[in-house]
mmCIF file of C-alpha atoms in Angstrom:
data_model
loop_
_atom_site.group_PDB
_atom_site.id
_atom_site.type_symbol
_atom_site.label_atom_id
_atom_site.label_comp_id
_atom_site.label_asym_id
_atom_site.label_seq_id
_atom_site.Cartn_x
_atom_site.Cartn_y
_atom_site.Cartn_z
ATOM 1 C CA MET V 1 120.705 101.209 123.587
ATOM 2 C CA GLU V 2 120.057 98.687 121.051
ATOM 3 C CA ARG V 3 123.430 97.237 119.558
ATOM 4 C CA PRO V 4 123.327 98.515 116.004
ATOM 5 C CA ASP V 5 123.307 96.114 113.344
ATOM 6 C CA THR V 6 126.955 95.151 112.243
ATOM 7 C CA ARG V 7 127.501 95.976 107.871
ATOM 8 C CA ARG V 8 130.325 95.149 105.673
ATOM 9 C CA THR V 9 131.831 96.314 102.684
ATOM 10 C CA TRP V 10 134.401 95.270 100.536
ATOM 11 C CA SER V 11 138.212 97.190 100.319
ATOM 12 C CA GLY V 12 140.239 95.580 97.740
ATOM 13 C CA ASP V 13 139.713 91.428 98.219
ATOM 14 C CA PHE V 14 138.479 92.388 102.345
ATOM 15 C CA SER V 15 135.437 91.967 102.858
ATOM 16 C CA ILE V 16 135.448 94.890 106.362
ATOM 17 C CA ALA V 17 133.055 94.958 109.169
ATOM 18 C CA TYR V 18 131.661 98.377 110.666
ATOM 19 C CA GLN V 19 127.947 99.971 112.030
ATOM 20 C CA VAL V 20 126.432 103.149 111.724
ATOM 21 C CA VAL V 21 124.832 104.515 115.201
ATOM 22 C CA GLY V 22 123.086 108.012 115.463
ATOM 23 C CA SER V 23 121.969 110.702 113.920
ATOM 24 C CA GLY V 24 124.150 113.707 114.500
ATOM 25 C CA ARG V 25 124.484 116.564 111.905
ATOM 26 C CA ALA V 26 128.511 115.138 111.487
ATOM 27 C CA ASP V 27 129.547 112.427 110.910
ATOM 28 C CA LEU V 28 132.559 110.760 113.442
ATOM 29 C CA VAL V 29 134.593 107.814 112.341
ATOM 30 C CA TYR V 30 135.892 106.250 115.097
ATOM 31 C CA LEU V 31 139.160 103.636 115.342
ATOM 32 C CA PRO V 32 139.513 102.413 118.893
ATOM 33 C CA GLN V 33 142.845 101.695 120.052
ATOM 34 C CA PHE V 34 144.856 97.923 119.508
ATOM 35 C CA LEU V 35 142.160 96.349 120.530
ATOM 36 C CA SER V 36 138.877 96.589 117.864
ATOM 37 C CA ASN V 37 135.529 93.814 117.598
ATOM 38 C CA VAL V 38 132.469 96.422 116.300
ATOM 39 C CA GLU V 39 130.351 93.584 117.859
ATOM 40 C CA TRP V 40 132.097 93.159 121.248
ATOM 41 C CA ASN V 41 132.784 97.011 121.927
ATOM 42 C CA TRP V 42 129.009 96.778 123.282
ATOM 43 C CA GLN V 43 130.536 93.748 125.722
ATOM 44 C CA MET V 44 132.647 96.274 127.277
ATOM 45 C CA ALA V 45 130.481 98.422 129.767
ATOM 46 C CA ARG V 46 132.531 101.503 129.685
ATOM 47 C CA HIS V 47 133.823 101.482 125.729
ATOM 48 C CA ALA V 48 129.127 100.825 125.156
ATOM 49 C CA ALA V 49 128.753 104.298 127.311
ATOM 50 C CA PHE V 50 131.497 105.900 126.234
ATOM 51 C CA MET V 51 130.467 105.328 122.991
ATOM 52 C CA THR V 52 126.678 106.023 123.140
ATOM 53 C CA ARG V 53 127.729 109.197 124.366
ATOM 54 C CA LEU V 54 129.364 110.063 121.099
ATOM 55 C CA THR V 55 126.193 109.190 119.255
ATOM 56 C CA SER V 56 124.488 112.009 121.809
ATOM 57 C CA PHE V 57 126.225 114.476 119.337
ATOM 58 C CA SER V 58 127.242 112.134 115.791
ATOM 59 C CA ARG V 59 126.596 110.163 113.393
ATOM 60 C CA LEU V 60 129.329 108.025 115.213
ATOM 61 C CA ILE V 61 131.003 105.512 112.319
ATOM 62 C CA VAL V 62 132.809 102.478 113.883
ATOM 63 C CA MET V 63 135.219 99.767 112.175
ATOM 64 C CA ASP V 64 137.210 96.869 111.923
ATOM 65 C CA PRO V 65 139.932 97.286 110.105
ATOM 66 C CA ARG V 66 141.646 94.335 107.757
ATOM 67 C CA GLY V 67 143.133 91.603 110.259
ATOM 68 C CA VAL V 68 141.015 92.199 113.491
ATOM 69 C CA GLY V 69 137.794 91.642 114.830
ATOM 70 C CA CYS V 70 134.833 90.978 112.652
ATOM 71 C CA SER V 71 136.559 92.012 109.447
ATOM 72 C CA ASP V 72 138.883 89.402 107.403
ATOM 73 C CA ARG V 73 142.059 88.392 108.500
ATOM 74 C CA LEU V 74 145.353 87.687 107.057
ATOM 75 C CA PRO V 75 147.530 85.007 106.529
ATOM 76 C CA PRO V 76 149.455 84.397 109.839
ATOM 77 C CA GLY V 77 152.568 86.289 110.874
ATOM 78 C CA GLU V 78 150.997 89.093 108.395
ATOM 79 C CA ALA V 79 150.482 93.117 108.941
ATOM 80 C CA ALA V 80 148.692 95.324 106.691
ATOM 81 C CA ALA V 81 149.879 98.048 106.013
ATOM 82 C CA LEU V 82 149.280 101.318 107.343
ATOM 83 C CA GLU V 83 147.629 102.578 103.783
ATOM 84 C CA ASP V 84 146.211 99.550 103.555
ATOM 85 C CA LYS V 85 144.200 100.566 106.595
ATOM 86 C CA VAL V 86 143.642 104.176 105.584
ATOM 87 C CA ASP V 87 141.815 102.114 102.381
ATOM 88 C CA ASP V 88 139.783 100.129 104.577
ATOM 89 C CA VAL V 89 138.811 103.526 106.062
ATOM 90 C CA LEU V 90 137.682 105.384 102.522
ATOM 91 C CA ALA V 91 135.762 102.220 101.876
ATOM 92 C CA VAL V 92 133.996 102.091 104.595
ATOM 93 C CA MET V 93 133.357 105.624 104.406
ATOM 94 C CA GLY V 94 131.599 105.598 101.080
ATOM 95 C CA ALA V 95 129.425 102.605 102.356
ATOM 96 C CA ALA V 96 127.949 104.825 105.035
ATOM 97 C CA ALA V 97 127.432 107.741 102.814
ATOM 98 C CA SER V 98 130.252 109.674 104.752
ATOM 99 C CA PHE V 99 131.377 113.144 102.277
ATOM 100 C CA ARG V 100 133.874 114.908 105.175
ATOM 101 C CA ALA V 101 133.992 113.290 108.484
ATOM 102 C CA THR V 102 135.453 114.210 111.335
ATOM 103 C CA LEU V 103 138.548 111.239 112.520
ATOM 104 C CA PHE V 104 138.596 110.246 116.080
ATOM 105 C CA GLY V 105 141.717 107.152 116.881
ATOM 106 C CA GLY V 106 143.639 106.815 119.666
ATOM 107 C CA GLY V 107 147.246 104.568 120.935
ATOM 108 C CA GLY V 108 148.001 102.263 117.478
ATOM 109 C CA SER V 109 144.785 103.070 115.067
ATOM 110 C CA ALA V 110 146.473 106.550 115.711
ATOM 111 C CA PHE V 111 148.436 106.202 113.178
ATOM 112 C CA ILE V 112 146.310 105.371 111.119
ATOM 113 C CA ALA V 113 144.176 108.905 111.590
ATOM 114 C CA MET V 114 147.259 110.604 110.904
ATOM 115 C CA LEU V 115 148.155 109.194 107.863
ATOM 116 C CA ALA V 116 144.549 108.962 106.080
ATOM 117 C CA ALA V 117 144.570 112.592 107.385
ATOM 118 C CA ALA V 118 146.884 113.379 104.512
ATOM 119 C CA THR V 119 143.496 113.038 102.006
ATOM 120 C CA PRO V 120 142.169 116.129 103.753
ATOM 121 C CA ASP V 121 138.954 117.217 100.956
ATOM 122 C CA ARG V 122 138.009 113.687 102.914
ATOM 123 C CA PHE V 123 137.907 115.466 106.707
ATOM 124 C CA ASP V 124 137.143 118.576 108.334
ATOM 125 C CA GLY V 125 138.702 116.911 110.867
ATOM 126 C CA LEU V 126 141.757 114.822 113.480
ATOM 127 C CA VAL V 127 140.586 113.932 116.850
ATOM 128 C CA LEU V 128 144.187 111.864 118.524
ATOM 129 C CA PHE V 129 143.897 110.651 122.200
ATOM 130 C CA SER V 130 146.944 108.100 123.361
ATOM 131 C CA ALA V 131 149.044 109.392 119.889
ATOM 132 C CA THR V 132 152.349 109.753 119.326
ATOM 133 C CA PRO V 133 154.013 109.978 116.238
ATOM 134 C CA SER V 134 156.063 107.088 116.524
ATOM 135 C CA TYR V 135 157.368 104.449 118.945
ATOM 136 C CA VAL V 136 160.956 104.617 118.027
ATOM 137 C CA ARG V 137 162.425 106.055 120.751
ATOM 138 C CA SER V 138 164.807 109.394 119.484
ATOM 139 C CA ASP V 139 166.039 112.636 121.077
ATOM 140 C CA ASP V 140 162.542 114.002 120.179
ATOM 141 C CA LEU V 141 161.071 111.457 121.665
ATOM 142 C CA PRO V 142 162.732 109.462 124.461
ATOM 143 C CA TRP V 143 159.634 108.020 126.577
ATOM 144 C CA GLU V 144 158.922 105.567 124.102
ATOM 145 C CA SER V 145 160.372 102.074 125.428
ATOM 146 C CA SER V 146 163.937 100.928 124.100
ATOM 147 C CA ASP V 147 164.114 97.842 121.810
ATOM 148 C CA GLU V 148 164.665 95.445 124.070
ATOM 149 C CA GLU V 149 161.612 96.476 126.267
ATOM 150 C CA LYS V 150 159.670 96.534 123.158
ATOM 151 C CA LEU V 151 160.939 92.971 122.171
ATOM 152 C CA GLN V 152 160.261 92.010 126.092
ATOM 153 C CA ASP V 153 156.255 92.802 125.580
ATOM 154 C CA LEU V 154 156.289 91.105 122.345
ATOM 155 C CA ASP V 155 157.991 87.881 123.505
ATOM 156 C CA MET V 156 155.426 87.684 127.102
ATOM 157 C CA PHE V 157 152.493 88.107 124.813
ATOM 158 C CA ARG V 158 153.801 85.876 122.471
ATOM 159 C CA ARG V 159 154.200 83.230 125.186
ATOM 160 C CA SER V 160 151.012 84.066 126.723
ATOM 161 C CA THR V 161 148.596 80.911 127.488
ATOM 162 C CA SER V 162 146.456 83.160 129.470
ATOM 163 C CA MET V 163 144.068 86.349 127.628
ATOM 164 C CA ARG V 164 143.227 87.249 131.472
ATOM 165 C CA GLU V 165 146.594 87.017 132.528
ATOM 166 C CA TRP V 166 147.295 89.583 129.083
ATOM 167 C CA ALA V 167 145.138 91.582 130.477
ATOM 168 C CA THR V 168 146.406 91.367 133.919
ATOM 169 C CA THR V 169 149.633 91.870 133.404
ATOM 170 C CA TRP V 170 148.210 95.318 131.013
ATOM 171 C CA SER V 171 146.137 96.829 132.742
ATOM 172 C CA ARG V 172 148.472 97.620 135.785
ATOM 173 C CA SER V 173 150.606 99.402 133.546
ATOM 174 C CA PHE V 174 148.407 100.978 132.204
ATOM 175 C CA ALA V 175 145.316 101.562 133.891
ATOM 176 C CA PRO V 176 145.871 100.118 136.927
ATOM 177 C CA SER V 177 142.232 101.230 138.294
ATOM 178 C CA LEU V 178 140.127 98.419 136.276
ATOM 179 C CA SER V 179 137.988 95.876 138.544
ATOM 180 C CA ASP V 180 139.082 92.127 138.108
ATOM 181 C CA THR V 181 135.262 91.881 136.365
ATOM 182 C CA GLU V 182 136.660 94.929 133.775
ATOM 183 C CA ILE V 183 139.723 93.350 133.267
ATOM 184 C CA ARG V 184 138.370 90.003 132.435
ATOM 185 C CA GLU V 185 136.033 91.638 129.869
ATOM 186 C CA LEU V 186 139.108 93.381 128.427
ATOM 187 C CA GLY V 187 140.731 89.758 128.358
ATOM 188 C CA SER V 188 137.639 88.364 126.741
ATOM 189 C CA TYR V 189 137.830 91.693 124.184
ATOM 190 C CA GLY V 190 141.364 90.717 123.082
ATOM 191 C CA ALA V 191 140.705 87.386 121.866
ATOM 192 C CA VAL V 192 137.862 88.644 119.847
ATOM 193 C CA THR V 193 140.979 90.935 118.532
ATOM 194 C CA SER V 194 143.128 89.067 116.384
ATOM 195 C CA SER V 195 145.053 85.788 116.906
ATOM 196 C CA VAL V 196 148.321 86.469 119.297
ATOM 197 C CA GLY V 197 150.503 86.239 116.052
ATOM 198 C CA GLY V 198 148.220 88.121 114.299
ATOM 199 C CA GLY V 199 148.888 90.893 117.649
ATOM 200 C CA VAL V 200 152.215 90.615 117.507
ATOM 201 C CA ALA V 201 152.442 90.750 113.785
ATOM 202 C CA ALA V 202 150.893 93.968 114.353
ATOM 203 C CA LEU V 203 153.168 95.235 117.151
ATOM 204 C CA GLU V 204 155.904 94.364 115.272
ATOM 205 C CA SER V 205 154.681 96.799 112.087
ATOM 206 C CA LEU V 206 153.390 99.951 114.196
ATOM 207 C CA ASN V 207 156.670 99.341 116.037
ATOM 208 C CA ARG V 208 159.467 100.825 112.919
ATOM 209 C CA VAL V 209 156.355 103.013 112.145
ATOM 210 C CA ASP V 210 159.081 105.901 111.787
ATOM 211 C CA PRO V 211 158.265 109.062 110.710
ATOM 212 C CA ALA V 212 161.950 110.684 110.089
ATOM 213 C CA GLY V 213 162.897 107.249 108.568
ATOM 214 C CA PRO V 214 163.860 106.630 104.745
ATOM 215 C CA PRO V 215 161.011 106.573 102.307
ATOM 216 C CA SER V 216 158.660 104.102 101.187
ATOM 217 C CA ASP V 217 159.133 101.944 98.919
ATOM 218 C CA ASP V 218 155.799 102.273 97.799
ATOM 219 C CA PRO V 219 155.696 105.308 95.172
ATOM 220 C CA GLY V 220 151.750 105.483 95.624
ATOM 221 C CA ALA V 221 152.206 106.113 99.363
ATOM 222 C CA HIS V 222 151.369 109.157 100.638
ATOM 223 C CA PRO V 223 152.959 112.241 101.230
ATOM 224 C CA GLY V 224 153.413 113.650 104.177
ATOM 225 C CA ALA V 225 152.502 110.480 105.880
ATOM 226 C CA PRO V 226 154.179 108.406 108.941
ATOM 227 C CA GLN V 227 156.761 105.747 106.762
ATOM 228 C CA ASN V 228 155.396 102.461 107.141
ATOM 229 C CA PRO V 229 157.396 99.931 104.731
ATOM 230 C CA ARG V 230 154.742 97.936 103.413
ATOM 231 C CA PRO V 231 155.942 93.676 104.808
ATOM 232 C CA ASP V 232 154.980 91.642 101.751
ATOM 233 C CA PRO V 233 152.452 93.465 100.750
ATOM 234 C CA VAL V 234 148.706 90.854 101.754
ATOM 235 C CA GLY V 235 146.024 91.365 99.265
ATOM 236 C CA ARG V 236 147.892 93.140 96.770
ATOM 237 C CA LYS V 237 148.096 90.906 94.097
ATOM 238 C CA ARG V 238 144.236 89.628 94.568
ATOM 239 C CA SER V 239 143.407 93.596 94.969
ATOM 240 C CA ALA V 240 144.918 94.007 91.486
ATOM 241 C CA ALA V 241 143.009 90.784 90.319
ATOM 242 C CA ARG V 242 139.742 93.049 91.285
ATOM 243 C CA ARG V 243 140.342 96.057 89.192
ATOM 244 C CA ALA V 244 141.410 93.937 86.196
ATOM 245 C CA ASP V 245 137.792 92.051 86.497
ATOM 246 C CA PRO V 246 135.406 95.003 88.495
ATOM 247 C CA GLY V 247 132.583 92.724 87.851
ATOM 248 C CA ARG V 248 133.913 90.428 90.852
ATOM 249 C CA GLU V 249 132.813 92.556 94.233
ATOM 250 C CA ALA V 250 129.532 92.124 92.508
ATOM 251 C CA ARG V 251 129.545 88.327 92.050
ATOM 252 C CA ARG V 252 130.579 87.564 95.511
ATOM 253 C CA ALA V 253 128.658 87.296 99.002
ATOM 254 C CA PRO V 254 129.916 88.806 101.713
ATOM 255 C CA ARG V 255 131.749 86.705 104.045
ATOM 256 C CA CYS V 256 131.550 87.164 107.991
ATOM 257 C CA ARG V 257 133.613 85.726 110.078
ATOM 258 C CA GLN V 258 132.363 86.322 113.853
ATOM 259 C CA PRO V 259 134.969 85.348 116.024
ATOM 260 C CA ARG V 260 133.948 82.496 118.718
ATOM 261 C CA VAL V 261 134.402 83.217 122.324
ATOM 262 C CA ASP V 262 134.896 80.264 124.624
ATOM 263 C CA ARG V 263 133.433 81.115 128.224
#
């Protein structure tokens, strides 16, 4: 199928990239797992075939939350709070004229989907895959990685100097059936998702998500959702300035930060 056009909308002070594909009667908002790039999704043969099948029964909306892919990035070492990513989902739905949709998320994006589902007036259903309520090991989740194992994984990612080597190591544990070609594609996919520092910060943030943890310090947190204490809230001060001056958004031209991949 013809590759869809990448569109942009604003969520606070961040330009968010998204695509709308298909003409099914029901809207399906798809949040890929940890790796995400709306342009590169279609370079991965299996992923492209998967999304094409989704369009056979839905109007598919796929997006890059802030900090990854074709959306605006964050400062080095900082990760967006889950609540901010939910704002991104709702902003994209508004831009795509999607008043109600089914939310489909997996892996790290499942946390965004679960939190967004706390806004039931916007969603007809929630579909999760490879999901967990928390990456924190507990009596209820004894299979999750220990703190030491997480630190080892983060250190390996931080010290990696080759995306192909990273993809090879990752695939041995999680996708051993991938071919050499698919491993190369996966390495490139990781390179256009985020920087290494951004990826490490995002993983560290997800590792802290704990629904049984202390209440969030944010009085506007979504009720009944996994708690994700906000790091120094990126974009909040700028978003406050935007709310103080609503005409600011109209005066700004959308930015396109297209990732560069050396072949």
